[in-house]
């Protein structure tokens, strides 16, 4: 009987953890959507759609797809592209690098150098390796680090709103 109760508790805890992870993916996707409204790309870099490329996180891709079906980035439709490697990334406006692929940040940064692309990482501390924004958890809350000089090197402008809500790093 005790084993059955313990097993049920473990299963319930696992289900709760899975749901919390799903909520975190939803929040990150919403942050990414909000970045589309608070980052300014050069006029010649944006066509009819804003492209978000995801490398290494299918859950974020799925959440972004849900958002892209019902929301726009200003007057532009949002297109979500999922890739398997840095070399698969073509024209894009935002690249989201999942935590499982965080070791690729330096390579990604080098490949996207000088292009009008916002690099967003799913692991804190990656602004030092070239991310403009990197997610982290502080006291159990989802936050993000932001490095304005990195963003500006990509010829992008970020609003004061995004800067003030993030943790500024250099």
PDB file of N, CA and C in Angstrom, residues 19-106:
ATOM      1  N   UNK A  19       4.014  19.943 -16.503  1.00  0.00           N
ATOM      2  CA  UNK A  19       3.134  21.079 -16.767  1.00  0.00           C
ATOM      3  C   UNK A  19       3.866  22.393 -16.527  1.00  0.00           C
ATOM      4  N   UNK A  20       4.682  22.460 -15.471  1.00  0.00           N
ATOM      5  CA  UNK A  20       5.446  23.681 -15.186  1.00  0.00           C
ATOM      6  C   UNK A  20       6.437  23.968 -16.308  1.00  0.00           C
ATOM      7  N   UNK A  21       7.065  22.916 -16.832  1.00  0.00           N
ATOM      8  CA  UNK A  21       8.002  23.090 -17.934  1.00  0.00           C
ATOM      9  C   UNK A  21       7.269  23.628 -19.160  1.00  0.00           C
ATOM     10  N   UNK A  22       6.060  23.115 -19.408  1.00  0.00           N
ATOM     11  CA  UNK A  22       5.249  23.595 -20.523  1.00  0.00           C
ATOM     12  C   UNK A  22       4.862  25.052 -20.351  1.00  0.00           C
ATOM     13  N   UNK A  23       4.550  25.456 -19.118  1.00  0.00           N
ATOM     14  CA  UNK A  23       4.224  26.850 -18.846  1.00  0.00           C
ATOM     15  C   UNK A  23       5.438  27.739 -19.086  1.00  0.00           C
ATOM     16  N   UNK A  24       6.609  27.262 -18.705  1.00  0.00           N
ATOM     17  CA  UNK A  24       7.830  28.033 -18.923  1.00  0.00           C
ATOM     18  C   UNK A  24       8.048  28.245 -20.413  1.00  0.00           C
ATOM     19  N   UNK A  25       7.813  27.218 -21.219  1.00  0.00           N
ATOM     20  CA  UNK A  25       7.949  27.354 -22.676  1.00  0.00           C
ATOM     21  C   UNK A  25       6.954  28.385 -23.204  1.00  0.00           C
ATOM     22  N   UNK A  26       5.751  28.375 -22.664  1.00  0.00           N
ATOM     23  CA  UNK A  26       4.749  29.358 -23.072  1.00  0.00           C
ATOM     24  C   UNK A  26       5.210  30.767 -22.739  1.00  0.00           C
ATOM     25  N   UNK A  27       5.722  30.963 -21.531  1.00  0.00           N
ATOM     26  CA  UNK A  27       6.199  32.290 -21.130  1.00  0.00           C
ATOM     27  C   UNK A  27       7.365  32.753 -22.001  1.00  0.00           C
ATOM     28  N   UNK A  28       8.288  31.853 -22.303  1.00  0.00           N
ATOM     29  CA  UNK A  28       9.430  32.220 -23.157  1.00  0.00           C
ATOM     30  C   UNK A  28       8.954  32.599 -24.557  1.00  0.00           C
ATOM     31  N   UNK A  29       7.991  31.850 -25.067  1.00  0.00           N
ATOM     32  CA  UNK A  29       7.448  32.166 -26.387  1.00  0.00           C
ATOM     33  C   UNK A  29       6.770  33.537 -26.372  1.00  0.00           C
ATOM     34  N   UNK A  30       6.071  33.852 -25.300  1.00  0.00           N
ATOM     35  CA  UNK A  30       5.430  35.160 -25.184  1.00  0.00           C
ATOM     36  C   UNK A  30       6.468  36.283 -25.093  1.00  0.00           C
ATOM     37  N   UNK A  31       7.544  36.032 -24.361  1.00  0.00           N
ATOM     38  CA  UNK A  31       8.646  37.001 -24.318  1.00  0.00           C
ATOM     39  C   UNK A  31       9.179  37.227 -25.735  1.00  0.00           C
ATOM     40  N   UNK A  32       9.427  36.148 -26.461  1.00  0.00           N
ATOM     41  CA  UNK A  32       9.952  36.270 -27.824  1.00  0.00           C
ATOM     42  C   UNK A  32       8.999  37.070 -28.699  1.00  0.00           C
ATOM     43  N   UNK A  33       7.711  36.804 -28.565  1.00  0.00           N
ATOM     44  CA  UNK A  33       6.729  37.570 -29.329  1.00  0.00           C
ATOM     45  C   UNK A  33       6.818  39.059 -28.966  1.00  0.00           C
ATOM     46  N   UNK A  34       6.915  39.351 -27.690  1.00  0.00           N
ATOM     47  CA  UNK A  34       7.007  40.745 -27.268  1.00  0.00           C
ATOM     48  C   UNK A  34       8.296  41.409 -27.745  1.00  0.00           C
ATOM     49  N   UNK A  35       9.356  40.640 -27.859  1.00  0.00           N
ATOM     50  CA  UNK A  35      10.590  41.207 -28.406  1.00  0.00           C
ATOM     51  C   UNK A  35      10.368  41.671 -29.849  1.00  0.00           C
ATOM     52  N   UNK A  36       9.517  40.962 -30.597  1.00  0.00           N
ATOM     53  CA  UNK A  36       9.268  41.365 -31.994  1.00  0.00           C
ATOM     54  C   UNK A  36       8.659  42.755 -32.071  1.00  0.00           C
ATOM     55  N   UNK A  37       7.945  43.144 -31.027  1.00  0.00           N
ATOM     56  CA  UNK A  37       7.294  44.454 -31.007  1.00  0.00           C
ATOM     57  C   UNK A  37       8.182  45.544 -30.412  1.00  0.00           C
ATOM     58  N   UNK A  38       9.276  45.156 -29.766  1.00  0.00           N
ATOM     59  CA  UNK A  38      10.119  46.112 -29.055  1.00  0.00           C
ATOM     60  C   UNK A  38      11.558  46.153 -29.540  1.00  0.00           C
ATOM     61  N   UNK A  39      11.818  45.507 -30.644  1.00  0.00           N
ATOM     62  CA  UNK A  39      13.124  45.565 -31.307  1.00  0.00           C
ATOM     63  C   UNK A  39      12.866  46.141 -32.688  1.00  0.00           C
ATOM     64  N   UNK A  40      13.726  47.039 -33.115  1.00  0.00           N
ATOM     65  CA  UNK A  40      13.569  47.646 -34.437  1.00  0.00           C
ATOM     66  C   UNK A  40      14.679  47.150 -35.360  1.00  0.00           C
ATOM     67  N   UNK A  41      14.254  46.557 -36.462  1.00  0.00           N
ATOM     68  CA  UNK A  41      15.182  46.080 -37.480  1.00  0.00           C
ATOM     69  C   UNK A  41      15.341  47.169 -38.544  1.00  0.00           C
ATOM     70  N   UNK A  42      16.472  47.172 -39.243  1.00  0.00           N
ATOM     71  CA  UNK A  42      16.618  48.129 -40.349  1.00  0.00           C
ATOM     72  C   UNK A  42      15.512  47.903 -41.379  1.00  0.00           C
ATOM     73  N   UNK A  43      15.063  48.969 -42.003  1.00  0.00           N
ATOM     74  CA  UNK A  43      13.945  48.894 -42.959  1.00  0.00           C
ATOM     75  C   UNK A  43      14.191  47.872 -44.063  1.00  0.00           C
ATOM     76  N   UNK A  44      15.433  47.757 -44.522  1.00  0.00           N
ATOM     77  CA  UNK A  44      15.729  46.825 -45.612  1.00  0.00           C
ATOM     78  C   UNK A  44      15.842  45.370 -45.144  1.00  0.00           C
ATOM     79  N   UNK A  45      15.726  45.133 -43.836  1.00  0.00           N
ATOM     80  CA  UNK A  45      15.876  43.774 -43.309  1.00  0.00           C
ATOM     81  C   UNK A  45      14.552  43.066 -43.067  1.00  0.00           C
ATOM     82  N   UNK A  46      13.455  43.785 -43.218  1.00  0.00           N
ATOM     83  CA  UNK A  46      12.154  43.183 -42.914  1.00  0.00           C
ATOM     84  C   UNK A  46      11.270  43.242 -44.152  1.00  0.00           C
ATOM     85  N   UNK A  47      10.785  42.076 -44.566  1.00  0.00           N
ATOM     86  CA  UNK A  47       9.861  42.003 -45.697  1.00  0.00           C
ATOM     87  C   UNK A  47       8.438  41.949 -45.188  1.00  0.00           C
ATOM     88  N   UNK A  48       7.652  41.028 -45.733  1.00  0.00           N
ATOM     89  CA  UNK A  48       6.247  40.875 -45.341  1.00  0.00           C
ATOM     90  C   UNK A  48       6.062  40.044 -44.084  1.00  0.00           C
ATOM     91  N   UNK A  49       7.121  39.355 -43.666  1.00  0.00           N
ATOM     92  CA  UNK A  49       6.995  38.520 -42.478  1.00  0.00           C
ATOM     93  C   UNK A  49       8.237  38.633 -41.605  1.00  0.00           C
ATOM     94  N   UNK A  50       8.024  38.390 -40.323  1.00  0.00           N
ATOM     95  CA  UNK A  50       9.117  38.368 -39.376  1.00  0.00           C
ATOM     96  C   UNK A  50       9.403  36.897 -39.084  1.00  0.00           C
ATOM     97  N   UNK A  51      10.645  36.496 -39.259  1.00  0.00           N
ATOM     98  CA  UNK A  51      11.006  35.080 -39.144  1.00  0.00           C
ATOM     99  C   UNK A  51      11.736  34.827 -37.831  1.00  0.00           C
ATOM    100  N   UNK A  52      11.229  33.852 -37.084  1.00  0.00           N
ATOM    101  CA  UNK A  52      11.875  33.399 -35.852  1.00  0.00           C
ATOM    102  C   UNK A  52      12.367  31.983 -36.096  1.00  0.00           C
ATOM    103  N   UNK A  53      13.661  31.789 -35.951  1.00  0.00           N
ATOM    104  CA  UNK A  53      14.269  30.470 -36.145  1.00  0.00           C
ATOM    105  C   UNK A  53      14.588  29.867 -34.787  1.00  0.00           C
ATOM    106  N   UNK A  54      14.229  28.614 -34.607  1.00  0.00           N
ATOM    107  CA  UNK A  54      14.466  27.913 -33.345  1.00  0.00           C
ATOM    108  C   UNK A  54      15.420  26.752 -33.588  1.00  0.00           C
ATOM    109  N   UNK A  55      16.461  26.717 -32.775  1.00  0.00           N
ATOM    110  CA  UNK A  55      17.445  25.639 -32.831  1.00  0.00           C
ATOM    111  C   UNK A  55      17.505  24.975 -31.460  1.00  0.00           C
ATOM    112  N   UNK A  56      17.097  23.717 -31.397  1.00  0.00           N
ATOM    113  CA  UNK A  56      17.272  22.944 -30.178  1.00  0.00           C
ATOM    114  C   UNK A  56      16.157  23.010 -29.152  1.00  0.00           C
ATOM    115  N   UNK A  57      14.931  23.354 -29.544  1.00  0.00           N
ATOM    116  CA  UNK A  57      13.842  23.355 -28.576  1.00  0.00           C
ATOM    117  C   UNK A  57      12.495  23.239 -29.293  1.00  0.00           C
ATOM    118  N   UNK A  58      12.023  22.013 -29.458  1.00  0.00           N
ATOM    119  CA  UNK A  58      10.753  21.765 -30.151  1.00  0.00           C
ATOM    120  C   UNK A  58       9.559  22.326 -29.386  1.00  0.00           C
ATOM    121  N   UNK A  59       9.654  22.363 -28.059  1.00  0.00           N
ATOM    122  CA  UNK A  59       8.553  22.870 -27.247  1.00  0.00           C
ATOM    123  C   UNK A  59       8.346  24.369 -27.499  1.00  0.00           C
ATOM    124  N   UNK A  60       9.423  25.120 -27.569  1.00  0.00           N
ATOM    125  CA  UNK A  60       9.329  26.553 -27.876  1.00  0.00           C
ATOM    126  C   UNK A  60       8.772  26.738 -29.285  1.00  0.00           C
ATOM    127  N   UNK A  61       9.237  25.925 -30.226  1.00  0.00           N
ATOM    128  CA  UNK A  61       8.718  26.004 -31.606  1.00  0.00           C
ATOM    129  C   UNK A  61       7.213  25.839 -31.625  1.00  0.00           C
ATOM    130  N   UNK A  62       6.720  24.847 -30.901  1.00  0.00           N
ATOM    131  CA  UNK A  62       5.279  24.577 -30.866  1.00  0.00           C
ATOM    132  C   UNK A  62       4.516  25.753 -30.263  1.00  0.00           C
ATOM    133  N   UNK A  63       5.037  26.321 -29.184  1.00  0.00           N
ATOM    134  CA  UNK A  63       4.379  27.469 -28.555  1.00  0.00           C
ATOM    135  C   UNK A  63       4.400  28.687 -29.476  1.00  0.00           C
ATOM    136  N   UNK A  64       5.517  28.913 -30.160  1.00  0.00           N
ATOM    137  CA  UNK A  64       5.605  30.030 -31.101  1.00  0.00           C
ATOM    138  C   UNK A  64       4.643  29.847 -32.277  1.00  0.00           C
ATOM    139  N   UNK A  65       4.483  28.611 -32.731  1.00  0.00           N
ATOM    140  CA  UNK A  65       3.534  28.329 -33.821  1.00  0.00           C
ATOM    141  C   UNK A  65       2.115  28.730 -33.415  1.00  0.00           C
ATOM    142  N   UNK A  66       1.747  28.446 -32.164  1.00  0.00           N
ATOM    143  CA  UNK A  66       0.415  28.819 -31.671  1.00  0.00           C
ATOM    144  C   UNK A  66       0.247  30.339 -31.720  1.00  0.00           C
ATOM    145  N   UNK A  67       1.272  31.049 -31.284  1.00  0.00           N
ATOM    146  CA  UNK A  67       1.216  32.517 -31.278  1.00  0.00           C
ATOM    147  C   UNK A  67       1.148  33.050 -32.703  1.00  0.00           C
ATOM    148  N   UNK A  68       1.977  32.488 -33.589  1.00  0.00           N
ATOM    149  CA  UNK A  68       2.055  32.972 -34.977  1.00  0.00           C
ATOM    150  C   UNK A  68       0.727  32.817 -35.716  1.00  0.00           C
ATOM    151  N   UNK A  69      -0.102  31.860 -35.303  1.00  0.00           N
ATOM    152  CA  UNK A  69      -1.404  31.657 -35.952  1.00  0.00           C
ATOM    153  C   UNK A  69      -2.390  32.776 -35.641  1.00  0.00           C
ATOM    154  N   UNK A  70      -2.213  33.446 -34.499  1.00  0.00           N
ATOM    155  CA  UNK A  70      -3.208  34.431 -34.078  1.00  0.00           C
ATOM    156  C   UNK A  70      -2.661  35.849 -33.909  1.00  0.00           C
ATOM    157  N   UNK A  71      -1.345  36.009 -33.919  1.00  0.00           N
ATOM    158  CA  UNK A  71      -0.743  37.325 -33.686  1.00  0.00           C
ATOM    159  C   UNK A  71       0.127  37.736 -34.858  1.00  0.00           C
ATOM    160  N   UNK A  72       0.406  39.029 -34.910  1.00  0.00           N
ATOM    161  CA  UNK A  72       1.328  39.575 -35.896  1.00  0.00           C
ATOM    162  C   UNK A  72       2.390  40.383 -35.164  1.00  0.00           C
ATOM    163  N   UNK A  73       3.504  40.608 -35.833  1.00  0.00           N
ATOM    164  CA  UNK A  73       4.557  41.485 -35.332  1.00  0.00           C
ATOM    165  C   UNK A  73       4.351  42.821 -36.017  1.00  0.00           C
ATOM    166  N   UNK A  74       3.593  43.696 -35.381  1.00  0.00           N
ATOM    167  CA  UNK A  74       3.184  44.934 -36.040  1.00  0.00           C
ATOM    168  C   UNK A  74       2.186  44.578 -37.128  1.00  0.00           C
ATOM    169  N   UNK A  75       2.535  44.887 -38.376  1.00  0.00           N
ATOM    170  CA  UNK A  75       1.659  44.521 -39.497  1.00  0.00           C
ATOM    171  C   UNK A  75       2.216  43.345 -40.296  1.00  0.00           C
ATOM    172  N   UNK A  76       3.196  42.663 -39.750  1.00  0.00           N
ATOM    173  CA  UNK A  76       3.838  41.545 -40.445  1.00  0.00           C
ATOM    174  C   UNK A  76       3.429  40.209 -39.838  1.00  0.00           C
ATOM    175  N   UNK A  77       3.241  39.231 -40.696  1.00  0.00           N
ATOM    176  CA  UNK A  77       2.964  37.890 -40.188  1.00  0.00           C
ATOM    177  C   UNK A  77       4.257  37.317 -39.599  1.00  0.00           C
ATOM    178  N   UNK A  78       4.091  36.344 -38.732  1.00  0.00           N
ATOM    179  CA  UNK A  78       5.235  35.715 -38.074  1.00  0.00           C
ATOM    180  C   UNK A  78       5.391  34.305 -38.636  1.00  0.00           C
ATOM    181  N   UNK A  79       6.605  33.975 -39.015  1.00  0.00           N
ATOM    182  CA  UNK A  79       6.907  32.645 -39.533  1.00  0.00           C
ATOM    183  C   UNK A  79       7.906  31.987 -38.586  1.00  0.00           C
ATOM    184  N   UNK A  80       7.622  30.747 -38.203  1.00  0.00           N
ATOM    185  CA  UNK A  80       8.495  29.995 -37.312  1.00  0.00           C
ATOM    186  C   UNK A  80       9.215  28.929 -38.132  1.00  0.00           C
ATOM    187  N   UNK A  81      10.533  28.896 -37.998  1.00  0.00           N
ATOM    188  CA  UNK A  81      11.357  27.922 -38.705  1.00  0.00           C
ATOM    189  C   UNK A  81      12.150  27.142 -37.658  1.00  0.00           C
ATOM    190  N   UNK A  82      12.113  25.823 -37.744  1.00  0.00           N
ATOM    191  CA  UNK A  82      12.892  24.979 -36.840  1.00  0.00           C
ATOM    192  C   UNK A  82      14.039  24.380 -37.628  1.00  0.00           C
ATOM    193  N   UNK A  83      15.247  24.477 -37.071  1.00  0.00           N
ATOM    194  CA  UNK A  83      16.433  23.943 -37.746  1.00  0.00           C
ATOM    195  C   UNK A  83      17.162  22.967 -36.827  1.00  0.00           C
ATOM    196  N   UNK A  84      18.019  22.164 -37.431  1.00  0.00           N
ATOM    197  CA  UNK A  84      18.770  21.159 -36.678  1.00  0.00           C
ATOM    198  C   UNK A  84      20.202  21.583 -36.381  1.00  0.00           C
ATOM    199  N   UNK A  85      20.732  22.555 -37.162  1.00  0.00           N
ATOM    200  CA  UNK A  85      22.113  22.989 -36.941  1.00  0.00           C
ATOM    201  C   UNK A  85      22.260  24.470 -37.284  1.00  0.00           C
ATOM    202  N   UNK A  86      23.345  25.052 -36.836  1.00  0.00           N
ATOM    203  CA  UNK A  86      23.641  26.460 -37.117  1.00  0.00           C
ATOM    204  C   UNK A  86      23.724  26.687 -38.618  1.00  0.00           C
ATOM    205  N   UNK A  87      24.275  25.751 -39.346  1.00  0.00           N
ATOM    206  CA  UNK A  87      24.445  25.902 -40.796  1.00  0.00           C
ATOM    207  C   UNK A  87      23.108  25.923 -41.547  1.00  0.00           C
ATOM    208  N   UNK A  88      22.039  25.429 -40.915  1.00  0.00           N
ATOM    209  CA  UNK A  88      20.713  25.423 -41.544  1.00  0.00           C
ATOM    210  C   UNK A  88      19.999  26.773 -41.441  1.00  0.00           C
ATOM    211  N   UNK A  89      20.561  27.700 -40.679  1.00  0.00           N
ATOM    212  CA  UNK A  89      19.913  28.993 -40.473  1.00  0.00           C
ATOM    213  C   UNK A  89      20.159  29.873 -41.691  1.00  0.00           C
ATOM    214  N   UNK A  90      19.057  30.341 -42.289  1.00  0.00           N
ATOM    215  CA  UNK A  90      19.161  31.255 -43.431  1.00  0.00           C
ATOM    216  C   UNK A  90      18.601  32.606 -42.999  1.00  0.00           C
ATOM    217  N   UNK A  91      17.931  33.306 -43.879  1.00  0.00           N
ATOM    218  CA  UNK A  91      17.384  34.618 -43.537  1.00  0.00           C
ATOM    219  C   UNK A  91      16.435  34.507 -42.354  1.00  0.00           C
ATOM    220  N   UNK A  92      16.697  35.293 -41.323  1.00  0.00           N
ATOM    221  CA  UNK A  92      15.882  35.267 -40.120  1.00  0.00           C
ATOM    222  C   UNK A  92      16.023  36.589 -39.384  1.00  0.00           C
ATOM    223  N   UNK A  93      15.122  36.850 -38.476  1.00  0.00           N
ATOM    224  CA  UNK A  93      15.172  38.064 -37.663  1.00  0.00           C
ATOM    225  C   UNK A  93      15.541  37.765 -36.221  1.00  0.00           C
ATOM    226  N   UNK A  94      15.081  36.616 -35.730  1.00  0.00           N
ATOM    227  CA  UNK A  94      15.402  36.178 -34.370  1.00  0.00           C
ATOM    228  C   UNK A  94      15.828  34.726 -34.442  1.00  0.00           C
ATOM    229  N   UNK A  95      16.895  34.406 -33.712  1.00  0.00           N
ATOM    230  CA  UNK A  95      17.278  33.002 -33.540  1.00  0.00           C
ATOM    231  C   UNK A  95      17.165  32.698 -32.054  1.00  0.00           C
ATOM    232  N   UNK A  96      16.386  31.668 -31.718  1.00  0.00           N
ATOM    233  CA  UNK A  96      16.280  31.195 -30.348  1.00  0.00           C
ATOM    234  C   UNK A  96      17.105  29.918 -30.246  1.00  0.00           C
ATOM    235  N   UNK A  97      18.094  29.934 -29.360  1.00  0.00           N
ATOM    236  CA  UNK A  97      18.973  28.785 -29.152  1.00  0.00           C
ATOM    237  C   UNK A  97      18.576  28.084 -27.867  1.00  0.00           C
ATOM    238  N   UNK A  98      18.040  26.866 -27.993  1.00  0.00           N
ATOM    239  CA  UNK A  98      17.613  26.090 -26.836  1.00  0.00           C
ATOM    240  C   UNK A  98      18.781  25.718 -25.945  1.00  0.00           C
ATOM    241  N   UNK A  99      18.493  25.471 -24.674  1.00  0.00           N
ATOM    242  CA  UNK A  99      19.554  25.178 -23.703  1.00  0.00           C
ATOM    243  C   UNK A  99      20.351  23.925 -24.063  1.00  0.00           C
ATOM    244  N   UNK A 100      19.716  22.958 -24.715  1.00  0.00           N
ATOM    245  CA  UNK A 100      20.419  21.734 -25.105  1.00  0.00           C
ATOM    246  C   UNK A 100      21.503  22.002 -26.145  1.00  0.00           C
ATOM    247  N   UNK A 101      21.395  23.123 -26.846  1.00  0.00           N
ATOM    248  CA  UNK A 101      22.362  23.487 -27.888  1.00  0.00           C
ATOM    249  C   UNK A 101      23.201  24.702 -27.491  1.00  0.00           C
ATOM    250  N   UNK A 102      23.187  25.066 -26.206  1.00  0.00           N
ATOM    251  CA  UNK A 102      23.847  26.294 -25.759  1.00  0.00           C
ATOM    252  C   UNK A 102      25.346  26.325 -26.066  1.00  0.00           C
ATOM    253  N   UNK A 103      25.958  25.164 -26.212  1.00  0.00           N
ATOM    254  CA  UNK A 103      27.390  25.126 -26.535  1.00  0.00           C
ATOM    255  C   UNK A 103      27.669  25.683 -27.936  1.00  0.00           C
ATOM    256  N   UNK A 104      26.635  25.889 -28.727  1.00  0.00           N
ATOM    257  CA  UNK A 104      26.797  26.409 -30.089  1.00  0.00           C
ATOM    258  C   UNK A 104      26.717  27.937 -30.168  1.00  0.00           C
ATOM    259  N   UNK A 105      26.574  28.619 -29.021  1.00  0.00           N
ATOM    260  CA  UNK A 105      26.376  30.070 -29.059  1.00  0.00           C
ATOM    261  C   UNK A 105      27.527  30.800 -29.740  1.00  0.00           C
ATOM    262  N   UNK A 106      28.764  30.456 -29.439  1.00  0.00           N
ATOM    263  CA  UNK A 106      29.896  31.146 -30.072  1.00  0.00           C
ATOM    264  C   UNK A 106      29.865  30.956 -31.588  1.00  0.00           C
TER     265      UNK A 106
END
